[in-house]
JSON list of C-alpha atoms in Angstrom, two decimals:
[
{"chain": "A", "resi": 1, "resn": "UNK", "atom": "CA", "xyz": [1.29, -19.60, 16.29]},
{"chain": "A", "resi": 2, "resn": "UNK", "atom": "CA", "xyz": [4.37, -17.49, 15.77]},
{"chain": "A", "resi": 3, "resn": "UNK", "atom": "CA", "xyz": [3.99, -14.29, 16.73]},
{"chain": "A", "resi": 4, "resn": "UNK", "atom": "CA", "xyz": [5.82, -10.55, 15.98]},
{"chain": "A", "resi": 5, "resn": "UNK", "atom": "CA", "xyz": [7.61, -11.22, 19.64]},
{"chain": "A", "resi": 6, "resn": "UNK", "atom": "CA", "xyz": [9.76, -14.31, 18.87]},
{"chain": "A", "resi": 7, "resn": "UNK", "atom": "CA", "xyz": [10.92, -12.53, 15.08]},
{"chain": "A", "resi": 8, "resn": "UNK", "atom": "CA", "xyz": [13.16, -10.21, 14.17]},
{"chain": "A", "resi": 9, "resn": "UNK", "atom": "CA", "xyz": [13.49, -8.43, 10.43]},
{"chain": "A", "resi": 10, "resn": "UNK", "atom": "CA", "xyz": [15.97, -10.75, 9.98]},
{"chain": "A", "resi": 11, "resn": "UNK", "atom": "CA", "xyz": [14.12, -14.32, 10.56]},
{"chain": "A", "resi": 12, "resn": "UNK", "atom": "CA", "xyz": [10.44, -13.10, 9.48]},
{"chain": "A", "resi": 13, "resn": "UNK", "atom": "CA", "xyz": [9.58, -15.19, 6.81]},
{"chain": "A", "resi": 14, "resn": "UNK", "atom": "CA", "xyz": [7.37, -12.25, 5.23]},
{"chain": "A", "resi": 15, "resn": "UNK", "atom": "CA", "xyz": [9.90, -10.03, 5.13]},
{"chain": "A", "resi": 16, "resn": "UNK", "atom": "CA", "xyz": [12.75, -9.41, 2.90]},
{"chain": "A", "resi": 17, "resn": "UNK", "atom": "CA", "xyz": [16.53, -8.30, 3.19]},
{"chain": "A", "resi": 18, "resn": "UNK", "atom": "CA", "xyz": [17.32, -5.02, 1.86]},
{"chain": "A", "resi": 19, "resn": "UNK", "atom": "CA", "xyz": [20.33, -7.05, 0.16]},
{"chain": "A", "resi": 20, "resn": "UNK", "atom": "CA", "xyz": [16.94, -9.72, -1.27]},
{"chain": "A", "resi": 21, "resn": "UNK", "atom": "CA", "xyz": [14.64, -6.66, -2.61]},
{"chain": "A", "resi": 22, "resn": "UNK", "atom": "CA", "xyz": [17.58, -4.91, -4.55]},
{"chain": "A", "resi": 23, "resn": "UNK", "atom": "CA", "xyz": [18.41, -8.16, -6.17]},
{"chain": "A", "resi": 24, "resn": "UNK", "atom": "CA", "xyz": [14.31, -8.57, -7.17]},
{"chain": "A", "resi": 25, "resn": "UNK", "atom": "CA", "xyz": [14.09, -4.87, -8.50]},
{"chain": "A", "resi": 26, "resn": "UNK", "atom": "CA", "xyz": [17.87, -4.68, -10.15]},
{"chain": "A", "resi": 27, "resn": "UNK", "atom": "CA", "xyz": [15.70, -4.13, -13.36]},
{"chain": "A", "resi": 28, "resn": "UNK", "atom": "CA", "xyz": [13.03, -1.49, -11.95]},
{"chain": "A", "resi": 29, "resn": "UNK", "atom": "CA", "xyz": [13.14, 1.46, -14.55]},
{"chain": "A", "resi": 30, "resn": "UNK", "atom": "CA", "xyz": [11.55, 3.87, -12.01]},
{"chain": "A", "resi": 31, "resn": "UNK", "atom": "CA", "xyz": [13.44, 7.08, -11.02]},
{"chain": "A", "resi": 32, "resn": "UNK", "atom": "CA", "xyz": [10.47, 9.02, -9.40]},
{"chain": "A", "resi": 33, "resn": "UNK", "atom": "CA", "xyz": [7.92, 7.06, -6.73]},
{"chain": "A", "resi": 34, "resn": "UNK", "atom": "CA", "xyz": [5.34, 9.08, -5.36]},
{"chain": "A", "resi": 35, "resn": "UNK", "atom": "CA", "xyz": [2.34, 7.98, -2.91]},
{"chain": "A", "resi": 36, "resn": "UNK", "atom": "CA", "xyz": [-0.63, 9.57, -2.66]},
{"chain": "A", "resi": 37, "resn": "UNK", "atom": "CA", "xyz": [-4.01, 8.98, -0.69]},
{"chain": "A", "resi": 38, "resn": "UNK", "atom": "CA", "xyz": [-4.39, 8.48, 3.59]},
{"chain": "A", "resi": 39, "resn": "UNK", "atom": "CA", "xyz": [-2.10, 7.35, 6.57]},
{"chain": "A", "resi": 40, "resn": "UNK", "atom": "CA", "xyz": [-1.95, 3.87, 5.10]},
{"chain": "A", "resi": 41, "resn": "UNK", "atom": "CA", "xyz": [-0.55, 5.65, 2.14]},
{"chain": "A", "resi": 42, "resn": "UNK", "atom": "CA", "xyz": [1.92, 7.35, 4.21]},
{"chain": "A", "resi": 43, "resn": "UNK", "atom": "CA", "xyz": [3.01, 4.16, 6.60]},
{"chain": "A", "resi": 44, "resn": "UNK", "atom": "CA", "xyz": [2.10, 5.62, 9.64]},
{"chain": "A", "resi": 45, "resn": "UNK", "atom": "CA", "xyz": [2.80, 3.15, 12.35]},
{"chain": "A", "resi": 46, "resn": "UNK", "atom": "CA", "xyz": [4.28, 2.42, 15.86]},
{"chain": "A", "resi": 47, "resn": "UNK", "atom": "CA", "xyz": [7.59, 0.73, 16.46]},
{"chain": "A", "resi": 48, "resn": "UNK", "atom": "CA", "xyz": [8.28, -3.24, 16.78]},
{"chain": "A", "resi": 49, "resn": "UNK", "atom": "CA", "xyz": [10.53, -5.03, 18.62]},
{"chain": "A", "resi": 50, "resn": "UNK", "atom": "CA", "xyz": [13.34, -6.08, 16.10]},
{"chain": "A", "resi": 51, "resn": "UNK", "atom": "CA", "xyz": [12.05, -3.99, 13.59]},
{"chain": "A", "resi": 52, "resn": "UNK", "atom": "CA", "xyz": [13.37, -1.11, 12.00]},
{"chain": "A", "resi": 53, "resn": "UNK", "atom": "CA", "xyz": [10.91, 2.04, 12.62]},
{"chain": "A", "resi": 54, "resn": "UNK", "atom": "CA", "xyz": [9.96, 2.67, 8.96]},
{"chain": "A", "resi": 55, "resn": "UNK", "atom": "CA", "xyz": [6.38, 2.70, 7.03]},
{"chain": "A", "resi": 56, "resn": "UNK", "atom": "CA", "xyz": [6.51, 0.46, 3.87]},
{"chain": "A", "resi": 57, "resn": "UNK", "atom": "CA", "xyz": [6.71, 3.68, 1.67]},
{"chain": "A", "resi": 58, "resn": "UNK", "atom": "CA", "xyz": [10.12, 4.09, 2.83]},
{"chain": "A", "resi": 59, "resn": "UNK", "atom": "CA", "xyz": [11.77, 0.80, 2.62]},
{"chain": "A", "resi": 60, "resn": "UNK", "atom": "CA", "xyz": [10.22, 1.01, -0.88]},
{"chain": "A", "resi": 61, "resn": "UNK", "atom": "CA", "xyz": [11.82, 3.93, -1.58]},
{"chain": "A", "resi": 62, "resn": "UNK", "atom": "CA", "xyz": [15.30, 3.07, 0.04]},
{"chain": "A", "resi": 63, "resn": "UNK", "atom": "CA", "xyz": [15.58, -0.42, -1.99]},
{"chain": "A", "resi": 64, "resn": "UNK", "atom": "CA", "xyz": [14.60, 1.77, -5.85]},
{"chain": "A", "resi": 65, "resn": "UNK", "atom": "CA", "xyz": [17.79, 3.80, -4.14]},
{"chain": "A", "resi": 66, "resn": "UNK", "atom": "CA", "xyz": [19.78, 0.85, -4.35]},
{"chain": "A", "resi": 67, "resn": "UNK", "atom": "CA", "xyz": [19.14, 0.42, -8.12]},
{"chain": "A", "resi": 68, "resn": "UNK", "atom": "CA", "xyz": [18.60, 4.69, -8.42]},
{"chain": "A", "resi": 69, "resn": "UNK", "atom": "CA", "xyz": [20.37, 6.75, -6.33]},
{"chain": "A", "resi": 70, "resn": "UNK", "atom": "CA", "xyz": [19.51, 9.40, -7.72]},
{"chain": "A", "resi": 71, "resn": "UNK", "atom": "CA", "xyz": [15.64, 8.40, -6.63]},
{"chain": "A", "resi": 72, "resn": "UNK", "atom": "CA", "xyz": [13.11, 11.19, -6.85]},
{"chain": "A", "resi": 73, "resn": "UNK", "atom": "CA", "xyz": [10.36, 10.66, -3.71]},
{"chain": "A", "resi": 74, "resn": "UNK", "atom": "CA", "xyz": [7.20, 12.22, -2.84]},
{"chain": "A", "resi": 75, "resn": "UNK", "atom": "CA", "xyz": [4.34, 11.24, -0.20]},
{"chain": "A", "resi": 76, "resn": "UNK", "atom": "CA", "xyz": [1.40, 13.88, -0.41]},
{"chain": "A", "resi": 77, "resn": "UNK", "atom": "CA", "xyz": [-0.20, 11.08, 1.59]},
{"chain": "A", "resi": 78, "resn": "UNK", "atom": "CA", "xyz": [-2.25, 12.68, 4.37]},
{"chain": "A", "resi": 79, "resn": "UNK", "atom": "CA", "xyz": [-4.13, 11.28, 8.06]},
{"chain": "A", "resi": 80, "resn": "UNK", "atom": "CA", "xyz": [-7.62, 11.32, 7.87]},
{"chain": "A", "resi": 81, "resn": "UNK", "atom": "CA", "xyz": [-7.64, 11.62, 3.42]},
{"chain": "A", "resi": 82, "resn": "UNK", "atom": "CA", "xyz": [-10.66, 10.54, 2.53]},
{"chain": "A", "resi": 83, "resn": "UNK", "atom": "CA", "xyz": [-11.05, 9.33, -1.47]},
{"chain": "A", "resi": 84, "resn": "UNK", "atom": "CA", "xyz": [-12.61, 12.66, -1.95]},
{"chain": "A", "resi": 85, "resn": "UNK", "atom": "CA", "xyz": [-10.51, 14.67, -0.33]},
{"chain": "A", "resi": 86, "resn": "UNK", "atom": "CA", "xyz": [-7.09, 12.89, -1.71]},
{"chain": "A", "resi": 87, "resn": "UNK", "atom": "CA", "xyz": [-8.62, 13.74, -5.46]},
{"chain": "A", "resi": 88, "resn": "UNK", "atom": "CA", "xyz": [-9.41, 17.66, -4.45]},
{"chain": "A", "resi": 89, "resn": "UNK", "atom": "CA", "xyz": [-5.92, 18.13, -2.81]},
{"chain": "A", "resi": 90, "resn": "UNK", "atom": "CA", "xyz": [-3.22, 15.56, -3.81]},
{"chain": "A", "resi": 91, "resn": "UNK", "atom": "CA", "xyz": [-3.77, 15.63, -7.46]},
{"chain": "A", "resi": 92, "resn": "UNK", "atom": "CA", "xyz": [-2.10, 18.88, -8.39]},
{"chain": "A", "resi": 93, "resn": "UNK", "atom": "CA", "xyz": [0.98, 18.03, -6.78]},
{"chain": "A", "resi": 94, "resn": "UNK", "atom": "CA", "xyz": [1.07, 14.58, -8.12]},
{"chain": "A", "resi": 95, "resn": "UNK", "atom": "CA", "xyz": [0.63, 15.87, -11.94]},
{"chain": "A", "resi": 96, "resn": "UNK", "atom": "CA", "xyz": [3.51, 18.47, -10.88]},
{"chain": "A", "resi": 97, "resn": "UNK", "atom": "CA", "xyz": [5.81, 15.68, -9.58]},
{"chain": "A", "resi": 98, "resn": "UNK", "atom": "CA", "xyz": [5.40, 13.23, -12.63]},
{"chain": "A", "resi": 99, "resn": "UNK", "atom": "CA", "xyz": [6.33, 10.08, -11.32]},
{"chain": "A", "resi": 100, "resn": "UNK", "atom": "CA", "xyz": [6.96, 7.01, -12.77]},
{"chain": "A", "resi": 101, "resn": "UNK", "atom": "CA", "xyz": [5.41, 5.03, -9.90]},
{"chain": "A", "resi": 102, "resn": "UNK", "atom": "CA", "xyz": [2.62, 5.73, -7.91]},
{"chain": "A", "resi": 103, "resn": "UNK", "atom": "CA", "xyz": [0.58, 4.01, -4.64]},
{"chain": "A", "resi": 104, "resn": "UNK", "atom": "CA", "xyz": [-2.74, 5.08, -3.99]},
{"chain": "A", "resi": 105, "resn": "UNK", "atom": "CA", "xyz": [-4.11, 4.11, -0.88]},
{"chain": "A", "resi": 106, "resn": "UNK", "atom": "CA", "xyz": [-7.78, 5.98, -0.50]},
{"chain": "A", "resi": 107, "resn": "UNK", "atom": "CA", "xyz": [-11.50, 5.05, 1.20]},
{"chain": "A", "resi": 108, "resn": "UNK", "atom": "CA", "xyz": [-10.51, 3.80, 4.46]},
{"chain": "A", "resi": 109, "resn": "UNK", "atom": "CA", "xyz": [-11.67, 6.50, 6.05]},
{"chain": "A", "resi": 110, "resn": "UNK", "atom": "CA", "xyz": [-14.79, 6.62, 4.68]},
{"chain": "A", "resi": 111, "resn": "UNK", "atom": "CA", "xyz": [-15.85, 4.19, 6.30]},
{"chain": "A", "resi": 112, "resn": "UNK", "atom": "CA", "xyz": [-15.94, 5.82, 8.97]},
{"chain": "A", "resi": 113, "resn": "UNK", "atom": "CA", "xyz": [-19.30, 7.68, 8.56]},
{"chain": "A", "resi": 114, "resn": "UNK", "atom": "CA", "xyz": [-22.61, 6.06, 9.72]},
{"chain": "A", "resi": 115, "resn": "UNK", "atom": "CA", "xyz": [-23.69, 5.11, 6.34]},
{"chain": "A", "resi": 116, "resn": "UNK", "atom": "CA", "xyz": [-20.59, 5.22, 3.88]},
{"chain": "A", "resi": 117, "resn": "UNK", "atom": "CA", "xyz": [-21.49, 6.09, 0.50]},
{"chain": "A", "resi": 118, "resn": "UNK", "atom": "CA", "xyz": [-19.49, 3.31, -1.63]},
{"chain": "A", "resi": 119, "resn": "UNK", "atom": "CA", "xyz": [-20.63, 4.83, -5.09]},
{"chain": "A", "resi": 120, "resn": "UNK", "atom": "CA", "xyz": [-18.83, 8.29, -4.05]},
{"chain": "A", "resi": 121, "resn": "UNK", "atom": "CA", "xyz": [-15.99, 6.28, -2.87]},
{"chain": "A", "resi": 122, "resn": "UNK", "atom": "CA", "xyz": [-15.59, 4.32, -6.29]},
{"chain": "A", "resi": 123, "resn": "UNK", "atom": "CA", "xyz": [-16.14, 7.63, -8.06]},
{"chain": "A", "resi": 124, "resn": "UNK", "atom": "CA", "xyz": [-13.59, 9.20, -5.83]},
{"chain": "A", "resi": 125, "resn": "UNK", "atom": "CA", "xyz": [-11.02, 7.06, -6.13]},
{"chain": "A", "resi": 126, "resn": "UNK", "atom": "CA", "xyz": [-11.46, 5.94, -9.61]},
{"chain": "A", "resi": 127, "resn": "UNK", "atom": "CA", "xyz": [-10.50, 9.66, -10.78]},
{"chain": "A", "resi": 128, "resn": "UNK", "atom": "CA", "xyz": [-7.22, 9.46, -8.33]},
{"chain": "A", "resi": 129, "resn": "UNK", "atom": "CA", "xyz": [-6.50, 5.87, -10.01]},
{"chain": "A", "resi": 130, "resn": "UNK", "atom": "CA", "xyz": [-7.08, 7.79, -13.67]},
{"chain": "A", "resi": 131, "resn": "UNK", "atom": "CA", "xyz": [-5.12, 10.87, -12.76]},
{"chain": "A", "resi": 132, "resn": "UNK", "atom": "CA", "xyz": [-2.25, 8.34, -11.82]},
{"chain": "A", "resi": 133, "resn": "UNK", "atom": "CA", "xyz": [-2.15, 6.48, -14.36]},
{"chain": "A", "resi": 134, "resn": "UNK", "atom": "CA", "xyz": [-2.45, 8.77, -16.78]},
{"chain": "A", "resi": 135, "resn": "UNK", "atom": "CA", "xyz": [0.79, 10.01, -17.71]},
{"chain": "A", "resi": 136, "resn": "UNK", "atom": "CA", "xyz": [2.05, 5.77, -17.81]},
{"chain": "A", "resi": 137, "resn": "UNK", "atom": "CA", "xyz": [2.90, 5.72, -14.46]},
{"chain": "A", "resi": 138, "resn": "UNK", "atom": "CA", "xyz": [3.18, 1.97, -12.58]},
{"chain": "A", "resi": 139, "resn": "UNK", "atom": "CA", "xyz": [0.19, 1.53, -9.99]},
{"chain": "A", "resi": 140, "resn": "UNK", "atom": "CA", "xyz": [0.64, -0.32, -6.60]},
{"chain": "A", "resi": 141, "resn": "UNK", "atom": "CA", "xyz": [-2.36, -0.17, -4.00]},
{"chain": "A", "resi": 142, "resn": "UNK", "atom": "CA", "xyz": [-3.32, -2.70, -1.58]},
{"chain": "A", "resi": 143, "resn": "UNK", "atom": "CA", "xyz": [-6.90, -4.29, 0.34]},
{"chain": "A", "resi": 144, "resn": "UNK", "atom": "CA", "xyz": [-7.73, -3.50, 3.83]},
{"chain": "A", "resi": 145, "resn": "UNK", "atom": "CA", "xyz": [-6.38, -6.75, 6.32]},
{"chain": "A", "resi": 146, "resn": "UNK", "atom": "CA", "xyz": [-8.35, -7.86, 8.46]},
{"chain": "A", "resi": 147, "resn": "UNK", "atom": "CA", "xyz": [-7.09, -7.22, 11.36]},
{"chain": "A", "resi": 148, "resn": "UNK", "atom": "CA", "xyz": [-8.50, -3.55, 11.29]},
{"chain": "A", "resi": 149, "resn": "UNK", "atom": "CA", "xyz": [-11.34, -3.71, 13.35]},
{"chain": "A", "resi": 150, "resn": "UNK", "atom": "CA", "xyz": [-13.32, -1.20, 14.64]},
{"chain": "A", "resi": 151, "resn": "UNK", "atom": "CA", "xyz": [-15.85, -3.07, 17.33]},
{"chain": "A", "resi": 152, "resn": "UNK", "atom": "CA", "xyz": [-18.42, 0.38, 16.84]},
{"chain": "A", "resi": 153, "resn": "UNK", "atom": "CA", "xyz": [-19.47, -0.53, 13.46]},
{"chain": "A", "resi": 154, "resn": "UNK", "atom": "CA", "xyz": [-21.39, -3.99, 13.94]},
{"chain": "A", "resi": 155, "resn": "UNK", "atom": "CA", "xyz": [-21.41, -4.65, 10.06]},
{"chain": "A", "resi": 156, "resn": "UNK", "atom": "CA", "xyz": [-17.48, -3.50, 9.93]},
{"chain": "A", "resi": 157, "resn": "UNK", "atom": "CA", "xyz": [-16.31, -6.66, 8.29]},
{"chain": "A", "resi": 158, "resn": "UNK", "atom": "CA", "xyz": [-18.93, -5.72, 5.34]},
{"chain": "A", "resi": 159, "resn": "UNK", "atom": "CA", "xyz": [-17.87, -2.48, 4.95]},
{"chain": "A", "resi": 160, "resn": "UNK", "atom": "CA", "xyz": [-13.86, -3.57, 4.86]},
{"chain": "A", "resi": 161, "resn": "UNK", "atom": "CA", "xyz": [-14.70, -6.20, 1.95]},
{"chain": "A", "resi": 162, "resn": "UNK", "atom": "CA", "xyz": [-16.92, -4.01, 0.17]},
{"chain": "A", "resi": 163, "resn": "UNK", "atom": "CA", "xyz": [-14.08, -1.30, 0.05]},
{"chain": "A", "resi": 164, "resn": "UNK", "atom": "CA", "xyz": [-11.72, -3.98, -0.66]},
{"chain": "A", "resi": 165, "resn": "UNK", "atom": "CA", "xyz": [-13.81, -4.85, -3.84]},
{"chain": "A", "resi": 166, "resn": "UNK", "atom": "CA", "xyz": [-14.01, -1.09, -5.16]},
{"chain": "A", "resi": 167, "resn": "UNK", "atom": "CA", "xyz": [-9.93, -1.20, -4.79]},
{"chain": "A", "resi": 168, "resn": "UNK", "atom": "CA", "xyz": [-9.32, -4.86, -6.88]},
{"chain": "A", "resi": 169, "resn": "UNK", "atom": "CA", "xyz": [-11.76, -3.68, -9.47]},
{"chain": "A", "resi": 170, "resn": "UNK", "atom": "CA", "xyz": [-9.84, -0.50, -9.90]},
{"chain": "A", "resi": 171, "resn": "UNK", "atom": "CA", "xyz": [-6.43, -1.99, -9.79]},
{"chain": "A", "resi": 172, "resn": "UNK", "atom": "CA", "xyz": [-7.31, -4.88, -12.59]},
{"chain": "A", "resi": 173, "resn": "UNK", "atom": "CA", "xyz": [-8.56, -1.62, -14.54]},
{"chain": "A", "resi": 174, "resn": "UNK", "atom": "CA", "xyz": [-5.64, -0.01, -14.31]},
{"chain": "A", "resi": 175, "resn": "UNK", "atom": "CA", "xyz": [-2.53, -2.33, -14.41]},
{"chain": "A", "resi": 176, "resn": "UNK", "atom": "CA", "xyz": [-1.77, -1.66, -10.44]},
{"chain": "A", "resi": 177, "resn": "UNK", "atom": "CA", "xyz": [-0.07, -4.14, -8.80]},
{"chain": "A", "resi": 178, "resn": "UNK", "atom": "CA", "xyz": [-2.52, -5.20, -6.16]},
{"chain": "A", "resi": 179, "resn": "UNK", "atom": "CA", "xyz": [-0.93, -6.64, -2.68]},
{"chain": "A", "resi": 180, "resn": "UNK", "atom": "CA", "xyz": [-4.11, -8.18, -1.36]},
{"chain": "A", "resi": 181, "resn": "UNK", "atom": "CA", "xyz": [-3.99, -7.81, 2.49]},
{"chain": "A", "resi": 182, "resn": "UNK", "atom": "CA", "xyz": [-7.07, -9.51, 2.94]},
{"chain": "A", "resi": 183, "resn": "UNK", "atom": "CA", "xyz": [-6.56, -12.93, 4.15]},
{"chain": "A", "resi": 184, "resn": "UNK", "atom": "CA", "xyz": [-2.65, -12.14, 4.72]},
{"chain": "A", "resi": 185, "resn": "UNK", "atom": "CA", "xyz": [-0.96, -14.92, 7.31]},
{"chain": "A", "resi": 186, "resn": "UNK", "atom": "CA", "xyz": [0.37, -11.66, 9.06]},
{"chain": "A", "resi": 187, "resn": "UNK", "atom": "CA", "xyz": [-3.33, -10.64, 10.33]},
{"chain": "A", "resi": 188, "resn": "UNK", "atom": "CA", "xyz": [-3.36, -13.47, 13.10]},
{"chain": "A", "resi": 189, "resn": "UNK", "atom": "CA", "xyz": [-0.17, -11.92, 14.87]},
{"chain": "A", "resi": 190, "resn": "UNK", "atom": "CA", "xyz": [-1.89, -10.55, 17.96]},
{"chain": "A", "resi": 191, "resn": "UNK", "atom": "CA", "xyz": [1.23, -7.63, 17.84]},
{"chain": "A", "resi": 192, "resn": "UNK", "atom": "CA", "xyz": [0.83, -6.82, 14.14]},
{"chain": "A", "resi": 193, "resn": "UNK", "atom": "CA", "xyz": [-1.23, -3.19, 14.84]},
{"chain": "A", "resi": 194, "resn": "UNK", "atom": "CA", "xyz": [-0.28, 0.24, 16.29]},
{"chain": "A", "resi": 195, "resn": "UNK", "atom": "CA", "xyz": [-1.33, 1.42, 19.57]},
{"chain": "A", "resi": 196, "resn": "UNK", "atom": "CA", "xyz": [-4.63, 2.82, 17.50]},
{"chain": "A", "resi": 197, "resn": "UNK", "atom": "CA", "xyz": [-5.84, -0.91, 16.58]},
{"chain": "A", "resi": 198, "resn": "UNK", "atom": "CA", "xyz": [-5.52, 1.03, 12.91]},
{"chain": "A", "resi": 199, "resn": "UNK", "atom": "CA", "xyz": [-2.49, 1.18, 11.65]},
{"chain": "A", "resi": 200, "resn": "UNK", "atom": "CA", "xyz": [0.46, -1.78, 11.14]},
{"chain": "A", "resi": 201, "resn": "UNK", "atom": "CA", "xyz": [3.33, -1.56, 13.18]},
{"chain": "A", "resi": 202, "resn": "UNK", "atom": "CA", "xyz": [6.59, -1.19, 12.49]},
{"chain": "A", "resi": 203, "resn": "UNK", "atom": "CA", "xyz": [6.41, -5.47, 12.15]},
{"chain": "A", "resi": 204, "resn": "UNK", "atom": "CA", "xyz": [3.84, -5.00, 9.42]},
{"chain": "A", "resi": 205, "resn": "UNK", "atom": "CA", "xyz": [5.07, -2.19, 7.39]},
{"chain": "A", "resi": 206, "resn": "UNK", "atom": "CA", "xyz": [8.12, -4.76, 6.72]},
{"chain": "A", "resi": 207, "resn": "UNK", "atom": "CA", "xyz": [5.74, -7.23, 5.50]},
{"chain": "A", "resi": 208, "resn": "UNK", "atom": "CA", "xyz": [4.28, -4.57, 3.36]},
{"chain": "A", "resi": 209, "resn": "UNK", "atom": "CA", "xyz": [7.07, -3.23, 1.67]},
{"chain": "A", "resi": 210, "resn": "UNK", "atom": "CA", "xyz": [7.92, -6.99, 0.99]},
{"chain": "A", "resi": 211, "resn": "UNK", "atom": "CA", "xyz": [4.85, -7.80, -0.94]},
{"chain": "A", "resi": 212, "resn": "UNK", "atom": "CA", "xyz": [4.91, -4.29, -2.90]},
{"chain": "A", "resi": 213, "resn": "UNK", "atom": "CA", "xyz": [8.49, -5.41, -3.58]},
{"chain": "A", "resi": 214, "resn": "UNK", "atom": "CA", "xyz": [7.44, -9.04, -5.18]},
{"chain": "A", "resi": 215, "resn": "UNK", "atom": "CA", "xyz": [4.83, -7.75, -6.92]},
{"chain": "A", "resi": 216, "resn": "UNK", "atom": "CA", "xyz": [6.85, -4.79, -8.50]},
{"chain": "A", "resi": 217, "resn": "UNK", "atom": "CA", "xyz": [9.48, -7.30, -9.57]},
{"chain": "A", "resi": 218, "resn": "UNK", "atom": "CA", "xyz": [6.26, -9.88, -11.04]},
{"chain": "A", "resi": 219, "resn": "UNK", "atom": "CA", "xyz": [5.49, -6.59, -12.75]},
{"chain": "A", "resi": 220, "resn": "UNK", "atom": "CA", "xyz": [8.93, -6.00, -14.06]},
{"chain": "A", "resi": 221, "resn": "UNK", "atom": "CA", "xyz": [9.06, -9.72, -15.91]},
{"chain": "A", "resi": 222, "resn": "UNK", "atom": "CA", "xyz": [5.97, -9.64, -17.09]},
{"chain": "A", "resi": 223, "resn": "UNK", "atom": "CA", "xyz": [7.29, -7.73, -20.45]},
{"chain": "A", "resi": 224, "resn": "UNK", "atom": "CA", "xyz": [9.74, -9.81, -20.72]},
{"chain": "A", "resi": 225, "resn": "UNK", "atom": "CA", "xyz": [7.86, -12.93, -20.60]},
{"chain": "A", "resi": 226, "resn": "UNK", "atom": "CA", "xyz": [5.31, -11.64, -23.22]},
{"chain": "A", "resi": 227, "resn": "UNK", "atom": "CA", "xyz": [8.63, -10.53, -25.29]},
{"chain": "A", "resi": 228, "resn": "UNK", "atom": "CA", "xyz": [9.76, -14.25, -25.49]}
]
């Protein structure tokens, strides 16, 4: 198994140059990328080895600069948002923003209640994933890995897919470009989480902005394919 240790930025295979993800987005229309829901949403994470200290929301961010200098950004992404509470307090700022692009990232830490209510969660997060959308904005959002563990909750794994499920359905509903963590390669590297057994590190975060990177630039051919 090759793990974190033995790679650098430069030779993970998951990740991408800054140089790579310019040339995939050199036809990315969007001038004002906002995230919005909980610390996944935000990229907290601990350094790597070989890895620049950035959450995936940044190295998103920097690479549109490349094509947009003139980028507008904007994380009201906040620790410990649950769906609920990212819909009462993030939306205002959002709608005051208008972006063009938008990541939600909410109901992770809902699960962390004894008995997690998914219906609320749906509910929750399906008016953040309307609000979003919209005034046309682009959706990204990705699933849970499965790496995140948290040994307390015996039926954990349950809870992960079932929240994983609520966040497909709601990105085929709305157009998002879904980066399914899942089953991700990436989950086996015994390095890949923060300190907190939570959060990706620094290693994952590149991996992350990678795959929100390919799937913005599937996103960005997928006119043009239909145009032909």
């Amino acid at each position: 198994m090759t793990t974190t240790s033995s790679l650098t930025e430069e030779t993970d295979p998951y990740c991408l140059s800054a140089a790579r993800a310019a040339e995939l987005l050199a036809r990315a229309p969007w001038r004002r990328f906002a995230t919005v829901g909980d610390s996944l949403a935000a990229g907290t994470c601990d350094p790597s080895p070989g890895y620049a200290s950035l959450g995936w929301p940044d190295r998103v961010a920097d690479v549109l600069r490349r094509i947009h200098p003139d980028l507008a950004y904007l994380k009201t992404a906040e620790v410990g948002a649950t769906a609920s509470r990212t819909a009462r307090t993030q939306l205002d700022r959002l709608g005051e923003f208008g972006p063009d692009l938008v990541h939600v990232s909410c109901g992770a830490n809902d699960l962390f209640r004894p008995d997690p209510d998914y219906a609320a969660i749906e509910a929750a997060s399906r008016r953040v994933f309307e609000f979003a959308a919209g005034a046309g904005a682009q959706l990204t959002t990705f699933t849970l890995g499965r790496a995140f563990v948290v040994p307390r909750y015996a039926d954990w794994g349950e809870r992960v897919r079932r929240v994983n499920d609520i966040t497909r359905g709601l990105a085929a509903d709305h157009g998002a470009v879904l980066v399914d963590m899942w089953d991700c390669p990436v989950n086996d590297r015994p390095d890949l989480l923060s300190a907190d057994r939570i959060h990706f590190a620094a290693a994952g975060q590149a991996v992350l902005a990678a795959e929100i990177v390919k799937g913005l630039a599937r996103a960005i051919l997928r006119p043009l394919r239909a145009w032909r």
